[in-house]
Amino acid sequence: MIEPSTVVARADLELITLAQQGDRQAFGELVRRYRERVIGIVYRMCGDMQLAEDAAQEAFVRAWQQLPRYQPHAPFQSWLYRIALNRATDVLRADRETANVEDLPLVAPDIGPEAAAERNALHEQIRRAVLDLPEASRSVLILREYEGLSYKEIAETLSIPLGTVMSRLNYARGRLREWLSPWLEEKV
Amino acid sequence: MSEHVQRELEAYYDGQLHGTQQKRVATHLETCAECCAELTRLERLSALLQEAPVPAARLAPERFTTQVRLQLQPRDVPERRRHHWAIPALLVGAWSFMEAVWLVSRGLMVALALGLGERPEMAWFNPNRGTSLWQLLQGMESGWQGALSLFSFLSSTLLSTLLPLVLLGSISILFWGWWLAWRPHEIKNGNR
Ligand SMILES: [Zn+2]
């Protein structure tokens, strides 16, 4: 399990300070560092890679605009994730029909077509199960299961109480266990 | 056997329990198969969720970063520096106000000179109450009284001419002072 640090790494902080003063190169370095995680979160939220990349770019542009108001005592990661999640929510609102089943992930070439089909079916099932969760519990689940954030960090990111983090996570896991039960039992 | 720990199990699994709470759950798990099975289910769900990968991004990392950078607008001047612009803005505002007052008063004087002031409703405004320099000079002949009114006329004229000059001068001195003191900072920060 990953336990990301709650404090902003020193180098990050320097880049943030420079970026706050208008240094685009420093901000570019921050984009490079957080790109993958931000895209990942947005992808898990909306289930479409193209949308996710566009929304992630917009999230970074928004972060640049809002950076002067960022206070370094709050974790930068939480602050950035919040912007990304808000952007993902906007995208979902604007494009409800994107949750349909297309755009399957590429199949690894070294497995047979049957195994590939099976694996794709599993990936798809998981993706859809996550997407079928209500947005509120989906974001908590993504931050916990895929980003490894602590409850406290999730609470900060989403501006919700710790108890709400726990109840939403419990709800999300309960639903997923129900929906994905064939795959969970199979492995016994 | 101690009480089941279903309620705390999830937080325990997520590594969010500490101290005695954490110890209590751990101790319970040593002896309770039921709670152990529940813990295993949580582990299994996490493992299953990890099997769905994020597909490869369309854009290479460098391309993505470049595209973001191209969309970055030069940022507004941060609040810390914004009020430095208030100084010249205030000075320019004061200067414009002075200019406006000066223009209006000149305009009124011209109007008065053209005889508009002779209208009864405007008469109160005429600062010289119908006296002209010529009349005052003539009044010199009538001794002290005339000299006094000449003196008051000259001093008020001097004051009304000099006062705006002094104010405008100090405004421009302050403005150029700001320019010399702050412009280098602004230029340096703006070029980043
Ligand atoms: Zn038990």
mmCIF file of C-alpha atoms and ligand atoms in Angstrom:
data_model
loop_
_atom_site.group_PDB
_atom_site.id
_atom_site.type_symbol
_atom_site.label_atom_id
_atom_site.label_comp_id
_atom_site.label_asym_id
_atom_site.label_seq_id
_atom_site.Cartn_x
_atom_site.Cartn_y
_atom_site.Cartn_z
ATOM 1 C CA MET A 1 0.000 0.000 0.000
ATOM 2 C CA ILE A 2 1.322 3.432 -0.882
ATOM 3 C CA GLU A 3 1.452 6.046 1.846
ATOM 4 C CA PRO A 4 2.080 9.329 0.066
ATOM 5 C CA SER A 5 3.610 12.037 2.130
ATOM 6 C CA THR A 6 1.237 14.728 3.329
ATOM 7 C CA VAL A 7 3.869 17.432 3.016
ATOM 8 C CA VAL A 8 4.796 18.905 -0.305
ATOM 9 C CA ALA A 9 8.236 17.784 -1.354
ATOM 10 C CA ARG A 10 10.757 20.560 -1.080
ATOM 11 C CA ALA A 11 11.498 20.673 -4.758
ATOM 12 C CA ASP A 12 7.780 20.831 -5.514
ATOM 13 C CA LEU A 13 7.423 23.762 -3.164
ATOM 14 C CA GLU A 14 10.170 25.674 -4.946
ATOM 15 C CA LEU A 15 8.530 25.029 -8.301
ATOM 16 C CA ILE A 16 5.161 26.109 -6.913
ATOM 17 C CA THR A 17 6.616 29.353 -5.572
ATOM 18 C CA LEU A 18 8.255 30.106 -8.917
ATOM 19 C CA ALA A 19 5.065 29.239 -10.787
ATOM 20 C CA GLN A 20 3.078 31.511 -8.478
ATOM 21 C CA GLN A 21 5.332 34.361 -9.582
ATOM 22 C CA GLY A 22 4.508 33.584 -13.206
ATOM 23 C CA ASP A 23 7.303 31.156 -14.108
ATOM 24 C CA ARG A 24 5.796 28.942 -16.811
ATOM 25 C CA GLN A 25 8.814 26.708 -17.052
ATOM 26 C CA ALA A 26 8.527 25.813 -13.373
ATOM 27 C CA PHE A 27 4.845 25.098 -13.885
ATOM 28 C CA GLY A 28 5.716 22.915 -16.862
ATOM 29 C CA GLU A 29 7.879 20.818 -14.562
ATOM 30 C CA LEU A 30 4.943 20.437 -12.165
ATOM 31 C CA VAL A 31 2.762 19.329 -15.076
ATOM 32 C CA ARG A 32 5.401 16.753 -15.997
ATOM 33 C CA ARG A 33 5.434 15.434 -12.442
ATOM 34 C CA TYR A 34 1.683 15.196 -11.911
ATOM 35 C CA ARG A 35 0.499 14.489 -15.447
ATOM 36 C CA GLU A 36 0.132 10.749 -15.101
ATOM 37 C CA ARG A 37 -1.698 10.884 -11.771
ATOM 38 C CA VAL A 38 -4.066 13.627 -12.889
ATOM 39 C CA ILE A 39 -4.895 11.823 -16.141
ATOM 40 C CA GLY A 40 -5.387 8.601 -14.174
ATOM 41 C CA ILE A 41 -7.868 10.179 -11.777
ATOM 42 C CA VAL A 42 -9.849 11.867 -14.511
ATOM 43 C CA TYR A 43 -9.845 8.674 -16.587
ATOM 44 C CA ARG A 44 -11.156 6.635 -13.675
ATOM 45 C CA MET A 45 -13.860 9.235 -13.157
ATOM 46 C CA CYS A 46 -15.059 9.470 -16.765
ATOM 47 C CA GLY A 47 -13.889 6.189 -18.341
ATOM 48 C CA ASP A 48 -12.685 7.716 -21.604
ATOM 49 C CA MET A 49 -9.031 8.382 -22.307
ATOM 50 C CA GLN A 50 -9.473 11.133 -24.861
ATOM 51 C CA LEU A 51 -11.847 13.020 -22.612
ATOM 52 C CA ALA A 52 -9.522 12.385 -19.685
ATOM 53 C CA GLU A 53 -6.507 13.872 -21.447
ATOM 54 C CA ASP A 54 -8.424 16.956 -22.528
ATOM 55 C CA ALA A 55 -9.912 17.413 -19.075
ATOM 56 C CA ALA A 56 -6.513 16.900 -17.451
ATOM 57 C CA GLN A 57 -5.040 19.636 -19.653
ATOM 58 C CA GLU A 58 -7.869 21.946 -18.743
ATOM 59 C CA ALA A 59 -7.353 21.085 -15.081
ATOM 60 C CA PHE A 60 -3.701 22.113 -15.321
ATOM 61 C CA VAL A 61 -4.605 25.357 -17.076
ATOM 62 C CA ARG A 62 -7.125 26.071 -14.341
ATOM 63 C CA ALA A 63 -4.533 25.230 -11.706
ATOM 64 C CA TRP A 64 -2.203 27.768 -13.309
ATOM 65 C CA GLN A 65 -4.908 30.430 -13.104
ATOM 66 C CA GLN A 66 -5.720 29.620 -9.502
ATOM 67 C CA LEU A 67 -2.143 29.127 -8.337
ATOM 68 C CA PRO A 68 -1.706 32.638 -6.878
ATOM 69 C CA ARG A 69 -4.438 31.759 -4.388
ATOM 70 C CA TYR A 70 -2.878 28.425 -3.423
ATOM 71 C CA GLN A 71 -1.618 28.376 0.181
ATOM 72 C CA PRO A 72 1.409 26.088 0.591
ATOM 73 C CA HIS A 73 0.260 24.818 4.010
ATOM 74 C CA ALA A 74 -2.364 22.723 2.216
ATOM 75 C CA PRO A 75 -0.942 19.732 0.319
ATOM 76 C CA PHE A 76 -0.434 20.674 -3.324
ATOM 77 C CA GLN A 77 -1.483 17.208 -4.446
ATOM 78 C CA SER A 78 -4.879 17.489 -2.732
ATOM 79 C CA TRP A 79 -5.359 20.942 -4.174
ATOM 80 C CA LEU A 80 -4.513 19.766 -7.688
ATOM 81 C CA TYR A 81 -6.621 16.622 -7.401
ATOM 82 C CA ARG A 82 -9.600 18.689 -6.365
ATOM 83 C CA ILE A 83 -9.290 20.818 -9.481
ATOM 84 C CA ALA A 84 -8.929 17.662 -11.604
ATOM 85 C CA LEU A 85 -11.985 16.038 -10.015
ATOM 86 C CA ASN A 86 -14.049 19.177 -10.500
ATOM 87 C CA ARG A 87 -13.004 19.225 -14.125
ATOM 88 C CA ALA A 88 -13.938 15.553 -14.473
ATOM 89 C CA THR A 89 -17.358 16.285 -12.997
ATOM 90 C CA ASP A 90 -17.848 19.128 -15.486
ATOM 91 C CA VAL A 91 -16.887 16.819 -18.340
ATOM 92 C CA LEU A 92 -19.290 14.137 -17.143
ATOM 93 C CA ARG A 93 -22.072 16.660 -16.857
ATOM 94 C CA ALA A 94 -21.386 17.982 -20.336
ATOM 95 C CA ASP A 95 -21.045 14.580 -21.918
ATOM 96 C CA ARG A 96 -23.259 12.045 -20.171
ATOM 97 C CA GLU A 97 -23.234 9.588 -23.038
ATOM 98 C CA THR A 98 -19.465 9.020 -22.890
ATOM 99 C CA ALA A 99 -19.951 6.282 -20.306
ATOM 100 C CA ASN A 100 -20.898 3.878 -23.121
ATOM 101 C CA VAL A 101 -18.797 0.838 -23.920
ATOM 102 C CA GLU A 102 -16.305 1.800 -26.589
ATOM 103 C CA ASP A 103 -12.702 2.726 -26.652
ATOM 104 C CA LEU A 104 -11.533 -0.557 -25.159
ATOM 105 C CA PRO A 105 -7.970 -0.619 -23.855
ATOM 106 C CA LEU A 106 -5.423 -2.102 -26.219
ATOM 107 C CA VAL A 107 -4.848 -5.815 -25.887
ATOM 108 C CA ALA A 108 -1.384 -7.032 -25.013
ATOM 109 C CA PRO A 109 -0.056 -8.785 -28.149
ATOM 110 C CA ASP A 110 1.477 -11.825 -26.429
ATOM 111 C CA ILE A 111 -1.752 -13.470 -25.306
ATOM 112 C CA GLY A 112 -4.150 -15.542 -27.382
ATOM 113 C CA PRO A 113 -7.377 -14.031 -28.718
ATOM 114 C CA GLU A 114 -9.556 -15.955 -26.223
ATOM 115 C CA ALA A 115 -7.496 -14.962 -23.217
ATOM 116 C CA ALA A 116 -7.386 -11.433 -24.573
ATOM 117 C CA ALA A 117 -11.130 -11.332 -24.955
ATOM 118 C CA GLU A 118 -11.536 -12.634 -21.443
ATOM 119 C CA ARG A 119 -9.126 -10.133 -19.998
ATOM 120 C CA ASN A 120 -10.778 -7.322 -21.902
ATOM 121 C CA ALA A 121 -14.132 -8.437 -20.602
ATOM 122 C CA LEU A 122 -12.769 -8.273 -17.063
ATOM 123 C CA HIS A 123 -11.213 -4.851 -17.572
ATOM 124 C CA GLU A 124 -14.425 -3.632 -19.062
ATOM 125 C CA GLN A 125 -16.487 -5.058 -16.229
ATOM 126 C CA ILE A 126 -14.321 -3.356 -13.632
ATOM 127 C CA ARG A 127 -14.320 -0.074 -15.521
ATOM 128 C CA ARG A 128 -18.090 -0.118 -15.843
ATOM 129 C CA ALA A 129 -18.599 -1.100 -12.224
ATOM 130 C CA VAL A 130 -16.500 1.863 -11.097
ATOM 131 C CA LEU A 131 -18.334 4.165 -13.506
ATOM 132 C CA ASP A 132 -21.691 2.947 -12.243
ATOM 133 C CA LEU A 133 -20.932 4.199 -8.741
ATOM 134 C CA PRO A 134 -22.422 7.565 -7.798
ATOM 135 C CA GLU A 135 -19.878 10.326 -8.445
ATOM 136 C CA ALA A 136 -19.478 11.143 -4.764
ATOM 137 C CA SER A 137 -18.437 7.636 -3.733
ATOM 138 C CA ARG A 138 -16.578 7.010 -6.988
ATOM 139 C CA SER A 139 -14.155 9.853 -6.337
ATOM 140 C CA VAL A 140 -13.486 8.610 -2.785
ATOM 141 C CA LEU A 141 -12.877 5.089 -4.062
ATOM 142 C CA ILE A 142 -10.502 6.278 -6.807
ATOM 143 C CA LEU A 143 -8.471 8.416 -4.416
ATOM 144 C CA ARG A 144 -8.181 5.508 -1.979
ATOM 145 C CA GLU A 145 -7.807 2.450 -4.207
ATOM 146 C CA TYR A 146 -5.900 3.923 -7.121
ATOM 147 C CA GLU A 147 -4.098 6.900 -5.615
ATOM 148 C CA GLY A 148 -3.485 5.504 -2.146
ATOM 149 C CA LEU A 149 -4.495 8.700 -0.361
ATOM 150 C CA SER A 150 -5.144 8.565 3.388
ATOM 151 C CA TYR A 151 -8.648 9.268 4.690
ATOM 152 C CA LYS A 152 -7.437 12.654 5.897
ATOM 153 C CA GLU A 153 -6.028 13.534 2.475
ATOM 154 C CA ILE A 154 -9.248 12.444 0.792
ATOM 155 C CA ALA A 155 -11.234 14.582 3.213
ATOM 156 C CA GLU A 156 -9.010 17.568 2.387
ATOM 157 C CA THR A 157 -9.190 16.964 -1.336
ATOM 158 C CA LEU A 158 -12.968 16.725 -1.456
ATOM 159 C CA SER A 159 -13.671 19.134 1.425
ATOM 160 C CA ILE A 160 -15.810 16.563 3.220
ATOM 161 C CA PRO A 161 -15.681 15.265 6.820
ATOM 162 C CA LEU A 162 -13.636 12.174 7.660
ATOM 163 C CA GLY A 163 -16.788 10.255 8.579
ATOM 164 C CA THR A 164 -18.212 10.928 5.123
ATOM 165 C CA VAL A 165 -15.019 9.605 3.521
ATOM 166 C CA MET A 166 -15.436 6.360 5.465
ATOM 167 C CA SER A 167 -19.109 5.912 4.744
ATOM 168 C CA ARG A 168 -18.710 6.654 1.024
ATOM 169 C CA LEU A 169 -15.779 4.279 0.753
ATOM 170 C CA ASN A 170 -17.710 1.579 2.582
ATOM 171 C CA TYR A 171 -20.668 2.092 0.268
ATOM 172 C CA ALA A 172 -18.515 1.994 -2.873
ATOM 173 C CA ARG A 173 -16.731 -1.173 -1.824
ATOM 174 C CA GLY A 174 -19.998 -2.827 -0.911
ATOM 175 C CA ARG A 175 -21.483 -2.089 -4.322
ATOM 176 C CA LEU A 176 -18.369 -3.203 -6.174
ATOM 177 C CA ARG A 177 -18.221 -6.470 -4.244
ATOM 178 C CA GLU A 178 -21.792 -7.098 -5.215
ATOM 179 C CA TRP A 179 -21.326 -6.247 -8.905
ATOM 180 C CA LEU A 180 -17.982 -7.964 -9.285
ATOM 181 C CA SER A 181 -18.830 -11.000 -7.158
ATOM 182 C CA PRO A 182 -18.287 -13.542 -10.018
ATOM 183 C CA TRP A 183 -14.630 -12.461 -10.267
ATOM 184 C CA LEU A 184 -14.148 -12.213 -6.535
ATOM 185 C CA GLU A 185 -15.467 -15.697 -5.785
ATOM 186 C CA GLU A 186 -13.677 -17.298 -8.730
ATOM 187 C CA LYS A 187 -10.315 -16.569 -7.206
ATOM 188 C CA VAL A 188 -10.958 -18.509 -3.960
ATOM 189 C CA MET B 1 -13.267 -14.312 21.939
ATOM 190 C CA SER B 2 -13.393 -10.514 21.746
ATOM 191 C CA GLU B 3 -16.133 -8.674 19.882
ATOM 192 C CA HIS B 4 -15.988 -8.699 16.068
ATOM 193 C CA VAL B 5 -14.227 -5.764 14.441
ATOM 194 C CA GLN B 6 -16.257 -5.439 11.231
ATOM 195 C CA ARG B 7 -16.765 -1.741 11.756
ATOM 196 C CA GLU B 8 -13.077 -0.899 12.120
ATOM 197 C CA LEU B 9 -11.854 -3.488 9.659
ATOM 198 C CA GLU B 10 -11.950 -1.249 6.623
ATOM 199 C CA ALA B 11 -9.989 1.523 8.318
ATOM 200 C CA TYR B 12 -7.570 -1.115 9.600
ATOM 201 C CA TYR B 13 -7.147 -2.486 6.095
ATOM 202 C CA ASP B 14 -6.512 1.032 4.757
ATOM 203 C CA GLY B 15 -3.840 1.589 7.410
ATOM 204 C CA GLN B 16 -5.814 4.373 9.052
ATOM 205 C CA LEU B 17 -5.888 2.965 12.593
ATOM 206 C CA HIS B 18 -3.153 3.673 15.097
ATOM 207 C CA GLY B 19 -2.147 2.777 18.652
ATOM 208 C CA THR B 20 -4.529 0.760 20.783
ATOM 209 C CA GLN B 21 -7.275 0.702 18.132
ATOM 210 C CA GLN B 22 -4.931 -0.854 15.620
ATOM 211 C CA LYS B 23 -3.608 -3.329 18.185
ATOM 212 C CA ARG B 24 -7.088 -4.365 19.212
ATOM 213 C CA VAL B 25 -8.100 -5.225 15.624
ATOM 214 C CA ALA B 26 -4.833 -7.041 14.991
ATOM 215 C CA THR B 27 -5.250 -9.129 18.134
ATOM 216 C CA HIS B 28 -8.822 -9.970 17.216
ATOM 217 C CA LEU B 29 -7.820 -11.044 13.720
ATOM 218 C CA GLU B 30 -5.392 -13.601 15.161
ATOM 219 C CA THR B 31 -8.274 -15.647 16.498
ATOM 220 C CA CYS B 32 -11.350 -14.754 14.370
ATOM 221 C CA ALA B 33 -11.742 -16.553 11.059
ATOM 222 C CA GLU B 34 -14.831 -14.560 10.176
ATOM 223 C CA CYS B 35 -13.137 -11.159 10.381
ATOM 224 C CA CYS B 36 -10.059 -12.598 8.664
ATOM 225 C CA ALA B 37 -12.239 -13.694 5.752
ATOM 226 C CA GLU B 38 -13.694 -10.192 5.563
ATOM 227 C CA LEU B 39 -10.206 -8.735 5.450
ATOM 228 C CA THR B 40 -9.312 -11.125 2.637
ATOM 229 C CA ARG B 41 -12.348 -9.952 0.670
ATOM 230 C CA LEU B 42 -11.169 -6.373 0.986
ATOM 231 C CA GLU B 43 -7.720 -7.374 -0.235
ATOM 232 C CA ARG B 44 -9.198 -9.299 -3.120
ATOM 233 C CA LEU B 45 -11.358 -6.393 -4.220
ATOM 234 C CA SER B 46 -8.330 -4.078 -4.238
ATOM 235 C CA ALA B 47 -6.347 -6.589 -6.270
ATOM 236 C CA LEU B 48 -9.191 -6.960 -8.734
ATOM 237 C CA LEU B 49 -9.560 -3.200 -9.125
ATOM 238 C CA GLN B 50 -5.847 -2.929 -9.897
ATOM 239 C CA GLU B 51 -6.331 -5.283 -12.845
ATOM 240 C CA ALA B 52 -8.136 -2.620 -14.838
ATOM 241 C CA PRO B 53 -5.323 -0.467 -16.202
ATOM 242 C CA VAL B 54 -5.411 3.115 -17.309
ATOM 243 C CA PRO B 55 -4.982 2.804 -21.093
ATOM 244 C CA ALA B 56 -1.924 4.314 -22.713
ATOM 245 C CA ALA B 57 -2.242 8.056 -23.194
ATOM 246 C CA ARG B 58 -2.617 9.361 -26.746
ATOM 247 C CA LEU B 59 -0.201 12.175 -26.137
ATOM 248 C CA ALA B 60 3.440 11.660 -25.254
ATOM 249 C CA PRO B 61 4.308 13.280 -21.905
ATOM 250 C CA GLU B 62 6.316 16.059 -23.548
ATOM 251 C CA ARG B 63 3.553 16.790 -26.022
ATOM 252 C CA PHE B 64 1.003 16.961 -23.227
ATOM 253 C CA THR B 65 3.158 19.355 -21.210
ATOM 254 C CA THR B 66 3.849 21.548 -24.227
ATOM 255 C CA GLN B 67 0.149 21.752 -25.071
ATOM 256 C CA VAL B 68 -0.627 22.816 -21.514
ATOM 257 C CA ARG B 69 2.129 25.415 -21.550
ATOM 258 C CA LEU B 70 0.794 26.897 -24.781
ATOM 259 C CA GLN B 71 -2.534 27.505 -23.081
ATOM 260 C CA LEU B 72 -1.074 29.344 -20.096
ATOM 261 C CA GLN B 73 -2.045 32.993 -20.112
ATOM 262 C CA PRO B 74 0.342 35.478 -18.558
ATOM 263 C CA ARG B 75 -0.990 35.593 -15.045
ATOM 264 C CA ASP B 76 -2.581 38.675 -13.489
ATOM 265 C CA VAL B 77 -0.182 40.523 -11.274
ATOM 266 C CA PRO B 78 -0.342 38.718 -7.917
ATOM 267 C CA GLU B 79 -2.212 40.513 -5.162
ATOM 268 C CA ARG B 80 1.010 41.215 -3.288
ATOM 269 C CA ARG B 81 2.161 43.505 -6.079
ATOM 270 C CA ARG B 82 -1.224 44.703 -7.278
ATOM 271 C CA HIS B 83 -1.548 47.560 -4.789
ATOM 272 C CA HIS B 84 1.671 49.093 -6.061
ATOM 273 C CA TRP B 85 -0.335 50.045 -9.100
ATOM 274 C CA ALA B 86 -2.798 51.771 -6.818
ATOM 275 C CA ILE B 87 -0.225 54.458 -6.052
ATOM 276 C CA PRO B 88 0.197 55.789 -9.611
ATOM 277 C CA ALA B 89 -3.492 55.180 -10.292
ATOM 278 C CA LEU B 90 -4.354 57.353 -7.301
ATOM 279 C CA LEU B 91 -1.868 60.020 -8.378
ATOM 280 C CA VAL B 92 -3.157 60.068 -11.932
ATOM 281 C CA GLY B 93 -6.691 60.255 -10.536
ATOM 282 C CA ALA B 94 -5.738 63.201 -8.322
ATOM 283 C CA TRP B 95 -4.045 64.903 -11.228
ATOM 284 C CA SER B 96 -7.100 64.445 -13.469
ATOM 285 C CA PHE B 97 -9.308 65.830 -10.726
ATOM 286 C CA MET B 98 -7.120 68.899 -10.395
ATOM 287 C CA GLU B 99 -7.123 69.396 -14.144
ATOM 288 C CA ALA B 100 -10.891 69.095 -14.255
ATOM 289 C CA VAL B 101 -11.329 71.603 -11.432
ATOM 290 C CA TRP B 102 -8.915 73.967 -13.101
ATOM 291 C CA LEU B 103 -10.694 73.677 -16.455
ATOM 292 C CA VAL B 104 -14.126 74.208 -14.934
ATOM 293 C CA SER B 105 -12.984 77.209 -12.948
ATOM 294 C CA ARG B 106 -11.282 78.711 -16.012
ATOM 295 C CA GLY B 107 -14.438 78.096 -17.966
ATOM 296 C CA LEU B 108 -16.493 79.833 -15.353
ATOM 297 C CA MET B 109 -14.126 82.763 -15.287
ATOM 298 C CA VAL B 110 -14.351 83.106 -19.040
ATOM 299 C CA ALA B 111 -18.108 82.914 -18.712
ATOM 300 C CA LEU B 112 -18.037 85.605 -16.077
ATOM 301 C CA ALA B 113 -15.763 87.763 -18.183
ATOM 302 C CA LEU B 114 -18.231 87.439 -21.014
ATOM 303 C CA GLY B 115 -20.826 88.931 -18.767
ATOM 304 C CA LEU B 116 -22.737 85.842 -17.732
ATOM 305 C CA GLY B 117 -21.930 86.671 -14.142
ATOM 306 C CA GLU B 118 -24.044 89.787 -14.385
ATOM 307 C CA ARG B 119 -27.103 87.620 -14.142
ATOM 308 C CA PRO B 120 -28.451 87.996 -10.665
ATOM 309 C CA GLU B 121 -28.494 84.221 -9.930
ATOM 310 C CA MET B 122 -24.806 83.944 -10.875
ATOM 311 C CA ALA B 123 -23.666 87.066 -9.092
ATOM 312 C CA TRP B 124 -22.820 85.244 -5.842
ATOM 313 C CA PHE B 125 -20.221 83.245 -7.723
ATOM 314 C CA ASN B 126 -18.181 86.176 -8.998
ATOM 315 C CA PRO B 127 -15.149 86.160 -6.720
ATOM 316 C CA ASN B 128 -14.314 89.780 -7.273
ATOM 317 C CA ARG B 129 -17.850 91.012 -6.767
ATOM 318 C CA GLY B 130 -17.640 93.210 -9.820
ATOM 319 C CA THR B 131 -14.315 94.765 -8.968
ATOM 320 C CA SER B 132 -11.604 94.737 -11.573
ATOM 321 C CA LEU B 133 -7.905 95.425 -11.228
ATOM 322 C CA TRP B 134 -8.435 98.817 -12.874
ATOM 323 C CA GLN B 135 -11.021 99.789 -10.342
ATOM 324 C CA LEU B 136 -8.736 98.679 -7.522
ATOM 325 C CA LEU B 137 -5.833 100.685 -8.901
ATOM 326 C CA GLN B 138 -8.092 103.692 -9.069
ATOM 327 C CA GLY B 139 -9.037 102.994 -5.484
ATOM 328 C CA MET B 140 -5.338 103.397 -4.465
ATOM 329 C CA GLU B 141 -5.927 107.111 -4.539
ATOM 330 C CA SER B 142 -8.410 106.805 -1.752
ATOM 331 C CA GLY B 143 -5.659 105.752 0.718
ATOM 332 C CA TRP B 144 -5.246 102.701 2.992
ATOM 333 C CA GLN B 145 -8.558 101.102 2.304
ATOM 334 C CA GLY B 146 -7.782 100.865 -1.398
ATOM 335 C CA ALA B 147 -4.270 99.468 -0.834
ATOM 336 C CA LEU B 148 -5.672 96.774 1.398
ATOM 337 C CA SER B 149 -8.202 95.595 -1.150
ATOM 338 C CA LEU B 150 -5.510 95.627 -3.844
ATOM 339 C CA PHE B 151 -3.300 93.486 -1.630
ATOM 340 C CA SER B 152 -6.082 90.971 -0.960
ATOM 341 C CA PHE B 153 -6.875 90.813 -4.677
ATOM 342 C CA LEU B 154 -3.248 90.117 -5.619
ATOM 343 C CA SER B 155 -2.683 87.534 -2.895
ATOM 344 C CA SER B 156 -5.854 85.614 -3.726
ATOM 345 C CA THR B 157 -4.919 85.598 -7.425
ATOM 346 C CA LEU B 158 -1.419 84.421 -6.583
ATOM 347 C CA LEU B 159 -2.754 81.697 -4.311
ATOM 348 C CA SER B 160 -5.280 80.453 -6.821
ATOM 349 C CA THR B 161 -2.534 80.208 -9.461
ATOM 350 C CA LEU B 162 0.234 78.838 -7.278
ATOM 351 C CA LEU B 163 -1.740 76.281 -5.289
ATOM 352 C CA PRO B 164 -2.642 74.107 -8.303
ATOM 353 C CA LEU B 165 0.933 74.378 -9.520
ATOM 354 C CA VAL B 166 2.291 73.184 -6.189
ATOM 355 C CA LEU B 167 -0.226 70.321 -6.039
ATOM 356 C CA LEU B 168 0.430 69.250 -9.622
ATOM 357 C CA GLY B 169 4.156 69.432 -8.987
ATOM 358 C CA SER B 170 4.003 67.213 -5.942
ATOM 359 C CA ILE B 171 1.734 64.738 -7.734
ATOM 360 C CA SER B 172 4.160 64.422 -10.607
ATOM 361 C CA ILE B 173 7.137 64.141 -8.247
ATOM 362 C CA LEU B 174 5.368 61.265 -6.442
ATOM 363 C CA PHE B 175 4.452 59.615 -9.747
ATOM 364 C CA TRP B 176 7.971 59.696 -11.143
ATOM 365 C CA GLY B 177 9.272 58.590 -7.758
ATOM 366 C CA TRP B 178 7.024 55.515 -8.017
ATOM 367 C CA TRP B 179 8.134 54.966 -11.596
ATOM 368 C CA LEU B 180 11.811 54.911 -10.630
ATOM 369 C CA ALA B 181 11.262 52.790 -7.524
ATOM 370 C CA TRP B 182 8.828 50.161 -8.830
ATOM 371 C CA ARG B 183 9.149 49.919 -12.597
ATOM 372 C CA PRO B 184 12.372 47.888 -12.461
ATOM 373 C CA HIS B 185 10.541 45.301 -10.287
ATOM 374 C CA GLU B 186 7.549 45.164 -12.566
ATOM 375 C CA ILE B 187 9.657 44.715 -15.661
ATOM 376 C CA LYS B 188 11.783 42.015 -14.061
ATOM 377 C CA ASN B 189 8.777 40.038 -12.844
ATOM 378 C CA GLY B 190 6.818 40.530 -16.028
ATOM 379 C CA ASN B 191 9.487 39.000 -18.208
ATOM 380 C CA ARG B 192 9.534 35.650 -16.487
HETATM 381 ZN ZN ZN C 1 -14.366 -11.341 14.331
#
